[in-house]
Short mmCIF file of the C-alpha atoms (twelve columns), coordinates in Angstrom:
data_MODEL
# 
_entry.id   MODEL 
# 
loop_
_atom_site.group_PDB 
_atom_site.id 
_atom_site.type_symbol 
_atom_site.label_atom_id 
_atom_site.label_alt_id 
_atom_site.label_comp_id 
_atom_site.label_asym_id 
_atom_site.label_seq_id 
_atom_site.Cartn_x 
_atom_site.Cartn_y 
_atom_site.Cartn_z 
_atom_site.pdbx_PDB_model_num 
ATOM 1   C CA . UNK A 1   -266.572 -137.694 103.712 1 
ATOM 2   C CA . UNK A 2   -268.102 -134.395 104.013 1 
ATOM 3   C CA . UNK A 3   -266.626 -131.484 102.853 1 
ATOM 4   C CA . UNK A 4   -264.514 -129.691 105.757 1 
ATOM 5   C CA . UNK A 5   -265.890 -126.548 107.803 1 
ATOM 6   C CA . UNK A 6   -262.597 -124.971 107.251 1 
ATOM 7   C CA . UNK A 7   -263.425 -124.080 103.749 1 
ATOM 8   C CA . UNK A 8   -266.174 -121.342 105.196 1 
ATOM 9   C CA . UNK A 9   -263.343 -119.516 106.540 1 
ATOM 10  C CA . UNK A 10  -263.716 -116.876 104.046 1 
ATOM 11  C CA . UNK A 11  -262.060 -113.295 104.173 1 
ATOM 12  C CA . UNK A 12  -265.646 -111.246 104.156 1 
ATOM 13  C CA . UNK A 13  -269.416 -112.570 104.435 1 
ATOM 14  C CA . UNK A 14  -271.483 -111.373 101.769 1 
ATOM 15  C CA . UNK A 15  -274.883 -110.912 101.632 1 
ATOM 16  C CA . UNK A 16  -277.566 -113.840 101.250 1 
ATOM 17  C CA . UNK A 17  -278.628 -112.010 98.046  1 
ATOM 18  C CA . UNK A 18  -275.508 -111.550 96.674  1 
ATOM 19  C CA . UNK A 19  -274.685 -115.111 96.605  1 
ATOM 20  C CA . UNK A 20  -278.194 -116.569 94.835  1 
ATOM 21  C CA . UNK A 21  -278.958 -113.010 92.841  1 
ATOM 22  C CA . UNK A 22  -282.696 -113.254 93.792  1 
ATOM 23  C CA . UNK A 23  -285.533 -113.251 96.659  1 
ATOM 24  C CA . UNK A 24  -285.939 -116.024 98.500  1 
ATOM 25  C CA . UNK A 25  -289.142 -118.008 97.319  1 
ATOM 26  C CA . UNK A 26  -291.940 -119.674 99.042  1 
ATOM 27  C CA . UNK A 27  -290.669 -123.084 98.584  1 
ATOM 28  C CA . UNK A 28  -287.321 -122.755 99.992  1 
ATOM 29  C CA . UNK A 29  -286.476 -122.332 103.742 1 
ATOM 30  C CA . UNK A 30  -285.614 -119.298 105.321 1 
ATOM 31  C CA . UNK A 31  -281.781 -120.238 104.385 1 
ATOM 32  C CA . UNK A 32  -282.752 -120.812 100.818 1 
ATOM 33  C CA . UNK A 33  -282.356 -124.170 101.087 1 
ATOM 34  C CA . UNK A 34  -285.120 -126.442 99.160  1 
ATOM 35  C CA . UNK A 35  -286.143 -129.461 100.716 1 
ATOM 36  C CA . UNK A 36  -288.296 -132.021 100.217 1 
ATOM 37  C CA . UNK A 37  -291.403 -134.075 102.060 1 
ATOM 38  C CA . UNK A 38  -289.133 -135.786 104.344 1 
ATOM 39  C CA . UNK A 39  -286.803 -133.092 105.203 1 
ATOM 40  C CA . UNK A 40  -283.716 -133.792 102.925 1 
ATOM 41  C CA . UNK A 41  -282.392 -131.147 100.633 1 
ATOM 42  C CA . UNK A 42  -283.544 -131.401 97.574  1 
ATOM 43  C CA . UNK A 43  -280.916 -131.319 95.469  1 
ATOM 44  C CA . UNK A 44  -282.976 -132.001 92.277  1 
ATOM 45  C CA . UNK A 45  -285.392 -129.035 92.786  1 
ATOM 46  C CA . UNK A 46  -281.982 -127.222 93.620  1 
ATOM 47  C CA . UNK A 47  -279.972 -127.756 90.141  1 
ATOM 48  C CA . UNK A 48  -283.523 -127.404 88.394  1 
ATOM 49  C CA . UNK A 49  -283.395 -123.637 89.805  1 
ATOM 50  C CA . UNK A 50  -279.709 -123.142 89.353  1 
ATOM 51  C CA . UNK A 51  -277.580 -124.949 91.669  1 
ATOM 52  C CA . UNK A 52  -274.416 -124.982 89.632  1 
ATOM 53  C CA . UNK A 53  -274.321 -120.701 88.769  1 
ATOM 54  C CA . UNK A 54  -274.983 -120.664 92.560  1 
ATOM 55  C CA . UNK A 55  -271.882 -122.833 93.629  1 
ATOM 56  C CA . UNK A 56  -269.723 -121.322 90.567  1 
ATOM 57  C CA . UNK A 57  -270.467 -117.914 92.398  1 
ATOM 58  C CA . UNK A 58  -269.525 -119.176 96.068  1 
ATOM 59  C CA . UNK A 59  -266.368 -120.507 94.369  1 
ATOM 60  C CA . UNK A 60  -265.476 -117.631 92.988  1 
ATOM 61  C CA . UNK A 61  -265.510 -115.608 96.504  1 
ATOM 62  C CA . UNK A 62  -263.312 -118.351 97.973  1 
ATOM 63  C CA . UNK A 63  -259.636 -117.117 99.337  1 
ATOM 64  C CA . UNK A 64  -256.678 -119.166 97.259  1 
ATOM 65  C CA . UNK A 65  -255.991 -121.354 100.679 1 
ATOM 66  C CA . UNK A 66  -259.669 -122.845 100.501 1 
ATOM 67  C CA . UNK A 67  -259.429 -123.536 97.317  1 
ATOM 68  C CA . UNK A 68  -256.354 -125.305 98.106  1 
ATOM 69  C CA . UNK A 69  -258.077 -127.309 100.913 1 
ATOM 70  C CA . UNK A 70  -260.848 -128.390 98.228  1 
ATOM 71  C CA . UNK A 71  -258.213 -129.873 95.745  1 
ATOM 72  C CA . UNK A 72  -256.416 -131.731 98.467  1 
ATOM 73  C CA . UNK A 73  -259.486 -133.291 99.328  1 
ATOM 74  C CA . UNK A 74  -260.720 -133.662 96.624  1 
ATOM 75  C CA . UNK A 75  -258.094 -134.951 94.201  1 
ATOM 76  C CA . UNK A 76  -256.281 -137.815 95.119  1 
ATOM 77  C CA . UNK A 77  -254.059 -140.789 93.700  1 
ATOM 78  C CA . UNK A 78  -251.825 -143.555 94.934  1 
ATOM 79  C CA . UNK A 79  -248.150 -143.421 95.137  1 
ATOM 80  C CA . UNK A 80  -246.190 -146.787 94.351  1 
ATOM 81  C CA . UNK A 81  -246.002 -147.159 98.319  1 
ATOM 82  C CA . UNK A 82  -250.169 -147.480 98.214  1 
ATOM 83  C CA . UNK A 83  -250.122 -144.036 100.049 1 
ATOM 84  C CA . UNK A 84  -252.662 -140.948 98.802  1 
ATOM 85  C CA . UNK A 85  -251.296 -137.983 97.493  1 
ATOM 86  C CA . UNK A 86  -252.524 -134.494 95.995  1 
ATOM 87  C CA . UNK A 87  -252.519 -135.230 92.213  1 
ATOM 88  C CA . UNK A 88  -251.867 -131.792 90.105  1 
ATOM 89  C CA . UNK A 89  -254.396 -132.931 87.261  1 
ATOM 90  C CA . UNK A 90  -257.690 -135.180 87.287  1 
ATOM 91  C CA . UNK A 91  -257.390 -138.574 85.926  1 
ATOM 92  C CA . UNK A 92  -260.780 -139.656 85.834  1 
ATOM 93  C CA . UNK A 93  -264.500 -138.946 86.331  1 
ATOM 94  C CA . UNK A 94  -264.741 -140.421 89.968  1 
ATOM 95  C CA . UNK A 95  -262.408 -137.412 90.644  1 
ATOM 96  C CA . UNK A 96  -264.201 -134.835 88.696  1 
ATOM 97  C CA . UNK A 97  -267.768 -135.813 90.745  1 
ATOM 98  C CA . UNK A 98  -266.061 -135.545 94.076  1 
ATOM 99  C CA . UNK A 99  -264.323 -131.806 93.255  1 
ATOM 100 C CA . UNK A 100 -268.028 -131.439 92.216  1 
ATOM 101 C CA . UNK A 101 -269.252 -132.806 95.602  1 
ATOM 102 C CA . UNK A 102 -267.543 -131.150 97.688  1 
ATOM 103 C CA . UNK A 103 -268.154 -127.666 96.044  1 
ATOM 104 C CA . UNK A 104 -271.956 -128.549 96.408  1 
ATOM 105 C CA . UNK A 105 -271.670 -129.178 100.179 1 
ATOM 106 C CA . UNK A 106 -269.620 -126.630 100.596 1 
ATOM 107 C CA . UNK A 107 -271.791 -124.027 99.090  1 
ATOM 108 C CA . UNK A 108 -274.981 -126.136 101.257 1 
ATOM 109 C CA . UNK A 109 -272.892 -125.567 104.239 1 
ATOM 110 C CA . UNK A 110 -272.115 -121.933 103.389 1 
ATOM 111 C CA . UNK A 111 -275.693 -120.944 103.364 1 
ATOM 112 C CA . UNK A 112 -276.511 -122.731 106.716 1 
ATOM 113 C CA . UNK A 113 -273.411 -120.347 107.572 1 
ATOM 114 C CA . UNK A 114 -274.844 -117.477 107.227 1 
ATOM 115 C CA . UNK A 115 -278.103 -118.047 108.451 1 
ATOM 116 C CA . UNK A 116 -276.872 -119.787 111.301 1 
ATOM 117 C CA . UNK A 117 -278.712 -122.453 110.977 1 
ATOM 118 C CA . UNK A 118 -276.972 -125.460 113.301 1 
ATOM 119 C CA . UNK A 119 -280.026 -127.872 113.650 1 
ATOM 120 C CA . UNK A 120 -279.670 -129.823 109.685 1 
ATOM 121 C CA . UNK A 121 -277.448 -132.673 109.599 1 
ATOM 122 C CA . UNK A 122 -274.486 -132.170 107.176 1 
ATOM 123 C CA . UNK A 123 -274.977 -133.396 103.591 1 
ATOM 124 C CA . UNK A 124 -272.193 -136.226 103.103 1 
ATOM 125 C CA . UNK A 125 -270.833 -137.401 99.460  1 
ATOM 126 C CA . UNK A 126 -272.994 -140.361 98.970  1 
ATOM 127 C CA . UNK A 127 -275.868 -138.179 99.063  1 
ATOM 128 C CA . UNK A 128 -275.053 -135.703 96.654  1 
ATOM 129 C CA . UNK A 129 -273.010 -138.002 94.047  1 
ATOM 130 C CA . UNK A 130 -276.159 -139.493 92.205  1 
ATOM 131 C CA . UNK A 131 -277.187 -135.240 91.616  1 
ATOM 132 C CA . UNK A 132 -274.016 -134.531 89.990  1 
ATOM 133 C CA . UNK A 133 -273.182 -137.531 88.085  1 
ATOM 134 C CA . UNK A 134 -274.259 -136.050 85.017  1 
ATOM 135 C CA . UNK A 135 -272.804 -132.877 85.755  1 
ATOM 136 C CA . UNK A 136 -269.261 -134.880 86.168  1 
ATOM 137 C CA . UNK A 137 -269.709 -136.476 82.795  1 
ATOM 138 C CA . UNK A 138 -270.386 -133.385 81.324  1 
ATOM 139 C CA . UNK A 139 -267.159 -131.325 82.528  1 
ATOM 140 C CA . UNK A 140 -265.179 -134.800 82.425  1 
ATOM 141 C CA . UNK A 141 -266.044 -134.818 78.408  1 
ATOM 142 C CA . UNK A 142 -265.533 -131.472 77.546  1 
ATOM 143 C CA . UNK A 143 -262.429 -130.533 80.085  1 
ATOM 144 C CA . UNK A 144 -260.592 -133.021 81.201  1 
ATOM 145 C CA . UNK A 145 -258.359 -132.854 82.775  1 
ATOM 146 C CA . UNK A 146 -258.687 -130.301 85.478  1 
ATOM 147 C CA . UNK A 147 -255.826 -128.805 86.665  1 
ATOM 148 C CA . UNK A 148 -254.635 -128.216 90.470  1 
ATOM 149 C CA . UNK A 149 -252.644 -124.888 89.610  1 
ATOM 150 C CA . UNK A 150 -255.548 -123.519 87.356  1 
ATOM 151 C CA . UNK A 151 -257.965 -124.071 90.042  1 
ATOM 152 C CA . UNK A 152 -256.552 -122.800 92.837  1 
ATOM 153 C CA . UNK A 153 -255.386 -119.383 91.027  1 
ATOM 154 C CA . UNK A 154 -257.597 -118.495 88.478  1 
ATOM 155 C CA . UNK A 155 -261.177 -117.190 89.576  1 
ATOM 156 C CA . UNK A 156 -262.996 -118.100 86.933  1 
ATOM 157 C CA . UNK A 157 -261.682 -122.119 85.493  1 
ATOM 158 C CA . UNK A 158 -264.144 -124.049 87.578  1 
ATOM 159 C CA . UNK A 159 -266.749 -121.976 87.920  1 
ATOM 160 C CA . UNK A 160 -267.237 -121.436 84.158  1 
ATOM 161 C CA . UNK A 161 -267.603 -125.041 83.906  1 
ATOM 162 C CA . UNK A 162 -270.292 -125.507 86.082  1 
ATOM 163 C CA . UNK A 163 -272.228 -122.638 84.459  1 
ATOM 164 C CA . UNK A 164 -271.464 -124.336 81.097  1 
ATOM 165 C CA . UNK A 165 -272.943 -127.109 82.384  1 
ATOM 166 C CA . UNK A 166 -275.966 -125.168 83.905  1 
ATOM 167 C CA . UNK A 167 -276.545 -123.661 80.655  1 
ATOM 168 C CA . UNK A 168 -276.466 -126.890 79.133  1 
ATOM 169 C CA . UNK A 169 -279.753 -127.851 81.024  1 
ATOM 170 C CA . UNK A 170 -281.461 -124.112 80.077  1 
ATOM 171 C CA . UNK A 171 -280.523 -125.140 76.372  1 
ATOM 172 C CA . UNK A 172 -282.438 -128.656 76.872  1 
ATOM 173 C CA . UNK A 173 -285.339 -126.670 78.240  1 
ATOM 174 C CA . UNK A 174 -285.648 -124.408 75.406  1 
ATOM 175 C CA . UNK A 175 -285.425 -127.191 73.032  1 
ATOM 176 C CA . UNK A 176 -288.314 -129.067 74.839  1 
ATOM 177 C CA . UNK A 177 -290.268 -125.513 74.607  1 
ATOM 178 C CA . UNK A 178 -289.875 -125.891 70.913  1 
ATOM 179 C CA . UNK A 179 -290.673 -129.514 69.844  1 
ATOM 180 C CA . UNK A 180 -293.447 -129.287 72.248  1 
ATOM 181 C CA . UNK A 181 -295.447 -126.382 69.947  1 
ATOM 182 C CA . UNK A 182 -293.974 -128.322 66.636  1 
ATOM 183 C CA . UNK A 183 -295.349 -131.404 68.291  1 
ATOM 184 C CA . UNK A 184 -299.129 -129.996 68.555  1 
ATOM 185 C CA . UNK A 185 -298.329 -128.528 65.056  1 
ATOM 186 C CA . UNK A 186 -297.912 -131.823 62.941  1 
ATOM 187 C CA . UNK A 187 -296.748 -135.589 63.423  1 
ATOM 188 C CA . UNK A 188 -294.655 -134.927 60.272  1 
ATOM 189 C CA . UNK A 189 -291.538 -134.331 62.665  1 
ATOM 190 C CA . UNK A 190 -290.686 -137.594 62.716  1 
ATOM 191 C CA . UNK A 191 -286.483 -137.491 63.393  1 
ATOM 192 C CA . UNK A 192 -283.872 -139.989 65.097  1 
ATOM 193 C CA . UNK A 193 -284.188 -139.039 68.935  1 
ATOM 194 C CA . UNK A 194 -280.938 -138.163 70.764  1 
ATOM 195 C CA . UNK A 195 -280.612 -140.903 73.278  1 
ATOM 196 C CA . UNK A 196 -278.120 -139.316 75.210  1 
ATOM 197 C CA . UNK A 197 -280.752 -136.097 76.246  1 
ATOM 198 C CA . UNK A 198 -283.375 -138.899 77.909  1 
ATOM 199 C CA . UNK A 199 -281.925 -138.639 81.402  1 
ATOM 200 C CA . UNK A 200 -281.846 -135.349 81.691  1 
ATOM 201 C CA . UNK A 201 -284.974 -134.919 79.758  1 
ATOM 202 C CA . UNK A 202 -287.161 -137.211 82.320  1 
ATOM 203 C CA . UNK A 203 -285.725 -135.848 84.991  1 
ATOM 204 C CA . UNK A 204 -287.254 -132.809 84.607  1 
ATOM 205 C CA . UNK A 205 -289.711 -132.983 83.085  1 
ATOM 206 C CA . UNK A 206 -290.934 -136.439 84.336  1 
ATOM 207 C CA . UNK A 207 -292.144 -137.017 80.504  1 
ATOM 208 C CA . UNK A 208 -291.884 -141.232 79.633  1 
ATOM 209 C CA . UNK A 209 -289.761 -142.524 76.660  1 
ATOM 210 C CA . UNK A 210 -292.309 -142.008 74.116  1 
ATOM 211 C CA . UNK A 211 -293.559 -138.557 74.851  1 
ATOM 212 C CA . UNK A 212 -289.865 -137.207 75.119  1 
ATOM 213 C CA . UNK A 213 -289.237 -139.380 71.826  1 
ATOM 214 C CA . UNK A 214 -292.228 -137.529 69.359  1 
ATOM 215 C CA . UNK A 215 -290.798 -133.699 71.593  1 
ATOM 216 C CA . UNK A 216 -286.949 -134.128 70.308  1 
ATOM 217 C CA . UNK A 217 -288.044 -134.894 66.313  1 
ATOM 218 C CA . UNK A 218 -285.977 -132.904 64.116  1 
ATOM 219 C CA . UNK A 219 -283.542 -131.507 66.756  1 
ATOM 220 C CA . UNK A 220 -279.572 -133.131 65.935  1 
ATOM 221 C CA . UNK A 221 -277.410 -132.211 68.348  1 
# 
């Protein structure tokens, strides 16, 4: 399900700037949207850029009775009747990627808010779930659980996650920056590769196994 319109209801409308600190470029749309060949939003170019600061900074504008409205939807388990109800904590990943979701399309939405753009059809989960996966696992491993009261009242206990996690990625760029000059310097670097980087790695960077492989040499993490 897609994340409610009620959510936009906020209490003022800031400017376009103010939400994505920067100009719009030549490769987004007017509503600083990216998308790609066939029209879809690219999400990938879009997290690349900084997706995650930019949702961590919608999130942090939203009223206390959105954020409310996110949880609920977002967070759910089943009672011994079989019946949903609001959980107070996250119990697994599955519900860490859909709070994740849900911010995402919100903040998607929230531009096409403000530019009033109507003509787009809405994201929906199943769409943006393979783009956050390893943004779930990420927050799922270092802060789980997330709690209901925490994220409704505190400004700041999602959204630093999500820059964590954004950060994360600049980190793995700066490291590729790195083994790439050591890489033209000598073969002598020669290390065990950390596996877990290769997804995010490729990705990006669209380098295959054995290129990525000879770049991380003599970076541990």
């Amino acid at each position: 399900q897609d994340a409610c319109s009620s959510c936009t209801n906020l209490t003022t409308t800031p400017q376009p700037k103010d939400m994505t600190g920067r100009s719009l470029s030549s490769s987004q749309n007017e509503n600083g949207i990216f998308y790609d060949e066939d029209g879809n939003v690219d999400l990938g170019e879009m997290i690349e850029q900084s997706l995650f600061d930019d949702v961590s900074k919608l999130i942090r504008k939203l009223p206390t009775k959105s954020k409310i409205h996110v949880w609920s939807h977002s967070i759910k388990i089943r009672n011994e009747n079989g019946h949903k109800k609001v959980a107070e904590r996250s119990e697994n990943v599955a519900q860490t990627r859909k709070l994740i979701c849900d911010n995402v399309m919100l903040y998607i939405q929230y531009l096409r808010y403000l530019y009033l753009d109507r003509k787009t059809v809405p994201l929906n989960s199943e769409y943006v779930k393979p783009f956050v996966e390893d943004c779930a696992n990420f927050i799922h491993s270092h802060y789980h659980p997330l709690e209901q009261h925490r994220f409704e009242n505190e400004k700041l206990y999602f959204p630093i996650m999500l820059t964590a996690y954004q950060n994360y990625l600049r980190y793995i760029k700066s490291v590729l920056l790195v083994c790439g000059w050591f890489r033209t310097q000598s073969e002598e670097y020669i290390q065990n590769v950390p596996q877990d980087l290769f997804p995010h790695i490729q990705r990006f960077y669209f380098f295959d196994e054995e290129n990525v492989s000879i770049f991380m040499k003599e970076y541990p993490f």
